[in-house]
CSV table of C-alpha atoms in Angstrom, one decimal:
chain,number,residue,atom,x,y,z
A,100,MET,CA,189.4,-66.5,53.4
A,101,LEU,CA,185.8,-67.4,53.5
A,102,GLN,CA,183.6,-65.4,50.8
A,103,GLY,CA,180.1,-65.7,51.1
A,104,SER,CA,179.7,-69.6,51.1
A,105,ASP,CA,182.9,-70.0,49.4
A,106,LEU,CA,186.7,-70.6,50.9
A,107,PHE,CA,189.6,-69.7,49.2
A,108,ALA,CA,193.2,-70.6,50.1
A,109,MET,CA,195.9,-67.8,49.2
A,110,GLU,CA,199.0,-68.0,48.4
A,111,GLY,CA,201.7,-65.9,46.1
A,112,GLY,CA,199.2,-63.1,45.0
A,113,THR,CA,196.8,-66.2,43.6
A,114,SER,CA,193.7,-67.8,45.3
A,115,THR,CA,192.3,-71.2,45.2
A,116,LYS,CA,189.1,-72.5,46.0
A,117,ILE,CA,188.6,-75.3,48.1
A,118,ALA,CA,185.8,-77.9,48.3
A,119,LEU,CA,183.5,-77.2,51.6
A,120,PRO,CA,182.6,-80.2,53.8
A,121,ALA,CA,179.7,-82.4,52.5
A,122,THR,CA,176.9,-81.5,55.0
A,123,ASP,CA,173.3,-81.0,55.3
A,124,GLN,CA,172.1,-78.1,52.6
A,125,SER,CA,170.6,-76.2,55.4
A,126,ALA,CA,174.2,-76.0,57.1
A,127,GLN,CA,175.8,-72.6,56.5
A,128,PRO,CA,179.8,-71.8,56.9
A,129,THR,CA,180.1,-68.6,58.6
A,130,THR,CA,183.5,-68.6,60.0
A,131,LEU,CA,186.9,-69.5,59.2
A,132,ALA,CA,189.9,-69.8,61.7
A,133,ARG,CA,193.4,-70.8,61.2
A,134,GLY,CA,195.4,-72.6,64.0
A,135,ALA,CA,198.8,-71.8,65.1
A,136,ASP,CA,200.1,-74.9,63.2
A,137,GLY,CA,198.5,-73.7,60.3
A,138,SER,CA,195.5,-75.7,60.3
A,139,VAL,CA,192.3,-74.4,58.9
A,140,TYR,CA,189.0,-74.6,60.7
A,141,LEU,CA,185.4,-74.3,59.3
A,142,ALA,CA,182.3,-73.5,61.6
A,143,GLY,CA,178.7,-72.2,61.2
A,144,PRO,CA,175.0,-72.8,62.2
A,145,GLY,CA,174.3,-76.5,61.6
A,146,LEU,CA,178.1,-77.3,60.4
A,147,GLY,CA,179.4,-77.2,63.6
A,148,VAL,CA,183.3,-77.2,63.8
A,149,TRP,CA,185.3,-79.1,60.8
A,150,ARG,CA,189.1,-79.4,60.4
A,151,TYR,CA,190.5,-79.4,57.0
A,152,ASP,CA,193.5,-81.8,56.2
A,153,GLY,CA,195.1,-80.1,53.2
A,154,ALA,CA,197.3,-83.5,52.3
A,155,GLY,CA,194.0,-85.6,51.9
A,156,GLU,CA,192.1,-82.3,50.9
A,157,SER,CA,189.0,-83.6,53.5
A,158,TRP,CA,187.5,-82.3,56.4
A,159,GLN,CA,187.0,-83.9,59.7
A,160,SER,CA,184.5,-83.4,62.1
A,161,LEU,CA,184.9,-82.1,65.6
A,162,ASN,CA,181.6,-82.3,67.0
A,163,ASN,CA,181.5,-85.1,69.2
A,164,THR,CA,181.2,-82.9,72.5
A,165,LEU,CA,179.6,-80.2,71.7
A,166,PRO,CA,176.2,-79.8,73.0
A,167,ASP,CA,174.5,-79.2,69.3
A,168,LEU,CA,175.6,-77.6,66.0
A,169,GLY,CA,174.9,-74.4,66.4
A,170,VAL,CA,178.3,-72.8,66.1
A,171,THR,CA,177.9,-69.1,64.8
A,172,ALA,CA,181.4,-68.1,65.6
A,173,MET,CA,184.6,-69.8,66.3
A,174,ALA,CA,188.7,-68.8,66.6
A,175,ALA,CA,191.6,-70.6,67.1
A,176,HIS,CA,194.6,-69.7,69.8
A,177,ALA,CA,197.1,-67.6,68.1
A,178,THR,CA,200.4,-69.6,69.9
A,179,GLN,CA,198.8,-72.9,71.3
A,180,PRO,CA,197.9,-74.9,67.9
A,181,GLY,CA,195.6,-77.4,69.8
A,182,THR,CA,193.4,-74.9,71.5
A,183,LEU,CA,190.3,-73.7,70.2
A,184,TYR,CA,187.1,-71.6,70.8
A,185,ALA,CA,183.5,-71.9,69.7
A,186,TYR,CA,180.4,-70.0,70.8
A,187,LEU,CA,176.8,-71.3,70.2
A,188,GLY,CA,174.5,-68.6,71.1
A,189,LYS,CA,172.5,-69.1,74.1
A,190,ASP,CA,174.7,-72.2,75.0
A,191,GLY,CA,177.7,-69.8,75.7
A,192,MET,CA,181.1,-70.4,74.8
A,193,PHE,CA,183.3,-73.5,74.5
A,194,ARG,CA,187.2,-74.2,74.4
A,195,SER,CA,189.0,-77.3,73.4
A,196,ARG,CA,192.4,-77.5,74.4
A,197,ASN,CA,193.4,-80.9,72.2
A,198,GLY,CA,192.0,-80.1,68.9
A,199,GLY,CA,188.5,-79.9,68.8
A,200,ALA,CA,188.4,-83.8,70.6
A,201,GLU,CA,186.9,-82.4,73.3
A,202,TRP,CA,184.9,-79.3,74.4
A,203,VAL,CA,184.0,-77.9,77.6
A,204,LYS,CA,182.0,-74.7,78.4
A,205,VAL,CA,184.3,-71.7,79.9
A,206,ASP,CA,182.0,-68.5,79.3
A,207,SER,CA,179.0,-67.3,78.5
A,208,GLY,CA,180.4,-64.6,76.7
A,209,PRO,CA,179.6,-61.0,76.0
A,210,GLN,CA,175.9,-59.5,76.5
A,211,GLU,CA,175.2,-59.1,72.9
A,212,PRO,CA,175.4,-62.0,70.4
A,213,VAL,CA,178.8,-62.6,68.8
A,214,GLN,CA,178.8,-62.4,65.0
A,215,THR,CA,182.1,-63.3,64.7
A,216,PHE,CA,185.6,-63.4,66.9
A,217,LEU,CA,189.3,-63.7,67.2
A,218,HIS,CA,192.2,-64.7,69.3
A,219,SER,CA,195.1,-62.7,69.6
A,220,ASP,CA,198.5,-62.7,71.4
A,221,MET,CA,198.9,-59.0,72.3
A,222,PRO,CA,200.5,-58.1,74.9
A,223,GLY,CA,198.8,-57.4,78.6
A,224,SER,CA,196.7,-60.3,79.1
A,225,MET,CA,196.7,-61.9,82.6
A,226,GLU,CA,196.8,-65.5,80.5
A,227,SER,CA,197.7,-66.1,77.1
A,228,GLY,CA,196.1,-63.6,75.0
A,229,TRP,CA,193.0,-61.7,73.9
A,230,LEU,CA,189.3,-62.5,72.5
A,231,PHE,CA,187.9,-59.9,70.3
A,232,ALA,CA,184.6,-60.4,69.6
A,233,GLY,CA,182.3,-59.0,66.6
A,234,THR,CA,178.9,-58.5,68.0
A,235,THR,CA,175.4,-56.9,67.3
A,236,ARG,CA,176.7,-53.7,69.0
A,237,GLY,CA,180.3,-53.5,68.1
A,238,VAL,CA,183.6,-55.2,69.5
A,239,ALA,CA,184.0,-56.8,72.9
A,240,ARG,CA,187.1,-57.9,74.1
A,241,SER,CA,188.6,-59.8,77.2
A,242,MET,CA,191.6,-61.6,78.5
A,243,ASP,CA,191.3,-65.3,77.4
A,244,CYS,CA,191.2,-66.0,81.3
A,245,PHE,CA,187.5,-64.6,80.7
A,246,CYS,CA,187.9,-62.1,83.5
A,247,PHE,CA,185.7,-59.7,81.9
A,248,TRP,CA,184.2,-58.7,78.6
A,249,GLY,CA,184.4,-55.0,77.9
A,250,ASP,CA,184.2,-52.7,75.1
A,251,ALA,CA,186.6,-52.3,72.6
A,252,GLY,CA,186.8,-48.5,72.2
A,253,ASP,CA,183.3,-46.9,71.1
A,254,LEU,CA,183.0,-48.7,67.6
A,255,ARG,CA,179.2,-49.1,67.3
A,256,GLY,CA,177.2,-51.4,64.9
A,257,MET,CA,176.9,-55.2,63.8
A,258,VAL,CA,180.3,-56.7,63.2
A,259,SER,CA,180.5,-58.8,60.2
A,260,ALA,CA,184.0,-59.3,60.1
A,261,ILE,CA,187.2,-59.4,62.5
A,262,ASP,CA,191.1,-59.9,62.0
A,263,TYR,CA,194.2,-58.7,63.4
A,264,ASP,CA,198.0,-59.0,62.3
A,265,PRO,CA,199.9,-61.5,63.7
A,266,ALA,CA,202.9,-59.5,63.1
A,267,ALA,CA,201.7,-56.4,65.0
A,268,PRO,CA,198.5,-57.8,67.3
A,269,GLU,CA,197.8,-54.4,68.2
A,270,ASN,CA,196.6,-53.8,64.6
A,271,VAL,CA,192.9,-54.7,64.8
A,272,TYR,CA,190.2,-54.8,62.0
A,273,ALA,CA,186.4,-54.8,62.2
A,274,VAL,CA,183.9,-54.5,59.4
A,275,ILE,CA,180.4,-52.9,60.0
A,276,GLU,CA,178.1,-52.3,57.2
A,277,GLY,CA,180.4,-53.3,54.3
A,278,GLN,CA,182.8,-50.5,56.4
A,279,LEU,CA,186.3,-51.5,57.1
A,280,HIS,CA,187.6,-49.7,60.4
A,281,HIS,CA,191.1,-50.4,61.7
A,282,SER,CA,192.2,-49.7,65.5
A,283,ALA,CA,196.0,-49.3,66.0
A,284,ASP,CA,196.0,-49.5,69.9
A,285,GLY,CA,194.3,-52.9,70.5
A,286,GLY,CA,190.7,-51.9,70.2
A,287,GLU,CA,191.0,-48.3,71.9
A,288,VAL,CA,190.6,-46.1,69.2
A,289,TRP,CA,188.9,-46.9,65.5
A,290,THR,CA,189.3,-45.0,62.3
A,291,GLY,CA,187.6,-46.1,59.0
A,292,LEU,CA,189.8,-47.2,55.8
A,293,LYS,CA,188.8,-46.6,52.4
A,294,VAL,CA,188.0,-49.7,50.0
A,295,PRO,CA,186.8,-49.2,46.4
A,296,GLN,CA,183.7,-51.6,47.2
A,297,PRO,CA,181.8,-52.6,50.4
A,298,VAL,CA,183.8,-55.5,52.4
A,299,THR,CA,182.3,-58.4,53.6
A,300,ALA,CA,185.3,-60.8,54.6
A,301,LEU,CA,188.6,-60.4,56.2
A,302,ALA,CA,192.2,-62.2,56.1
A,303,PHE,CA,195.8,-62.1,57.1
A,304,SER,CA,198.0,-63.8,54.4
A,305,PRO,CA,201.8,-64.1,55.1
A,306,SER,CA,202.5,-63.0,51.5
A,307,GLN,CA,199.7,-60.6,50.7
A,308,GLY,CA,199.4,-58.9,54.3
A,309,LEU,CA,195.6,-58.0,54.7
A,310,VAL,CA,193.3,-58.9,52.4
A,311,VAL,CA,189.1,-58.1,52.1
A,312,GLY,CA,186.6,-59.7,50.0
A,313,THR,CA,184.5,-57.3,48.5
A,314,ALA,CA,180.3,-57.6,47.9
A,315,ASN,CA,180.4,-58.1,44.2
A,316,GLY,CA,183.2,-61.1,44.7
A,317,ASN,CA,186.3,-59.6,44.6
A,318,LEU,CA,189.6,-60.1,46.7
A,319,LEU,CA,191.8,-56.9,47.4
A,320,ALA,CA,194.9,-56.9,49.1
A,321,ARG,CA,196.1,-53.8,50.8
A,322,GLY,CA,199.4,-52.6,49.3
A,323,ALA,CA,202.1,-50.5,51.4
A,324,ALA,CA,200.7,-47.2,50.4
A,325,ASP,CA,197.2,-47.7,51.3
A,326,GLU,CA,196.1,-48.6,47.7
A,327,TRP,CA,194.3,-52.0,47.1
A,328,ALA,CA,195.2,-54.7,44.4
A,329,PRO,CA,193.2,-57.7,43.0
A,330,VAL,CA,194.1,-61.0,44.4
A,331,HIS,CA,194.1,-63.5,41.4
A,332,GLU,CA,192.2,-66.5,41.3
């Protein structure tokens, strides 16, 4: 989970801080994605896209064929390990099918600027899945054939984080102004969820399920009865 400018790995109810890539001080990590093979990717303005090598505890730059380093959001394909997506504002949306070795522009993206987005293998796509984009207006949704971007329900506001449940892809979560929202039907209808503190980040852990980062630096995991318990460092 990316919590502010800190990166944490979560396992078995505990979290471990991971050192970020050594880059220019002005580079700002803003988005984190996990590939279908477990690879971890980090991106942000001035940073571009990087992949983490857990064995060597090092980072590899994947920026050789991107037009610039102005990546504001990225996502990894839910089932295809080598397929990645990066959003570069006015430059549009780029896709790599070979793990970031080569990037190709595939779309301009939604009408509103994308703050964060994800790829989901939710059923119903004419291609291999769906892209959900958290924008300055709400949540936009498109099949990954990039056929059409439309509103995912009537949730409105600037989305700062978005994620989904890999075990139940119709369940999508989005954060607007610290408030956590949940859709159980792929973005058609949204309801607010109560969290003890304002939410700043989202992640799904194989052992913990939904985990949120909060404004005061806590990591909280959602229990079966909708209670929230701390994830210990």
